[in-house]
Short mmCIF file of C-alpha atoms in Angstrom, two decimals:
data_model
loop_
_atom_site.label_atom_id
_atom_site.label_comp_id
_atom_site.label_asym_id
_atom_site.label_seq_id
_atom_site.Cartn_x
_atom_site.Cartn_y
_atom_site.Cartn_z
CA MET A 1 77.52 99.93 101.91
CA ALA A 2 77.30 100.18 98.11
CA ALA A 3 80.68 100.57 96.58
CA VAL A 4 79.40 103.17 93.92
CA CYS A 5 79.65 106.87 93.79
CA ASP A 6 76.53 108.90 93.54
CA ILE A 7 78.00 111.63 91.51
CA CYS A 8 80.43 110.08 89.00
CA ALA A 9 79.18 106.44 89.30
CA LYS A 10 82.69 105.25 90.02
CA GLY A 11 82.48 101.50 91.03
CA PRO A 12 84.99 98.68 91.88
CA GLY A 13 87.44 97.48 89.61
CA PHE A 14 88.22 93.80 89.26
CA GLY A 15 91.16 91.68 88.83
CA HIS A 16 93.21 88.67 90.23
CA ASN A 17 95.21 88.11 93.32
CA VAL A 18 98.43 86.46 91.85
CA PRO A 19 100.55 84.77 94.36
CA TRP A 20 103.92 83.05 93.83
CA SER A 21 102.40 79.88 92.59
CA LYS A 22 100.39 81.65 90.01
CA LYS A 23 97.17 80.35 91.05
CA LYS A 24 94.78 83.20 90.26
CA THR A 25 91.85 84.07 92.51
CA ASN A 26 89.31 86.89 92.02
CA ARG A 27 89.62 90.20 93.96
CA ARG A 28 88.20 93.71 93.63
CA TRP A 29 89.45 97.23 94.43
CA ASN A 30 86.74 99.30 95.89
CA PRO A 31 86.85 103.15 95.49
CA ASN A 32 87.01 105.10 98.63
CA ILE A 33 83.28 106.04 99.39
CA GLN A 34 82.22 108.38 102.07
CA ARG A 35 78.73 108.68 103.24
CA ILE A 36 78.19 112.53 103.63
CA ARG A 37 75.60 114.96 104.30
CA VAL A 38 75.20 117.16 100.73
CA THR A 39 73.12 120.05 100.12
CA MET A 40 71.17 119.93 96.97
CA ASN A 41 68.61 122.29 95.96
CA GLY A 42 68.31 123.89 99.42
CA THR A 43 67.68 120.47 101.09
CA THR A 44 70.31 118.25 102.85
CA ARG A 45 70.50 114.60 102.09
CA ARG A 46 72.79 111.83 102.63
CA MET A 47 74.77 110.48 99.74
CA ASN A 48 77.60 108.04 98.80
CA VAL A 49 80.54 110.15 97.34
CA CYS A 50 83.96 108.98 96.37
CA THR A 51 86.87 111.11 97.83
CA SER A 52 87.93 112.19 94.30
CA CYS A 53 84.72 114.01 93.98
CA LEU A 54 84.91 115.48 97.42
CA LYS A 55 88.59 116.90 96.57
CA ALA A 56 87.40 118.24 93.27
CA GLY A 57 84.56 120.08 94.90
CA LYS A 58 81.93 118.34 92.93
CA VAL A 59 79.67 118.42 95.97
CA SER A 60 78.97 120.99 98.77
CA ARG A 61 78.76 119.67 102.02
#
């Protein structure tokens, strides 16, 4: 599933795993994306929405 919110376009953040030996390897932090049914303009459709948009009420289920 795509790790991008359809409402706010929030995507993954990138960085490094840093163990004790300081050997850095790449990693990513994905946003909490939920696939929900959203009513837009009188029609229902499925969208990928992050939980911060759900809590803020930016979509109506």
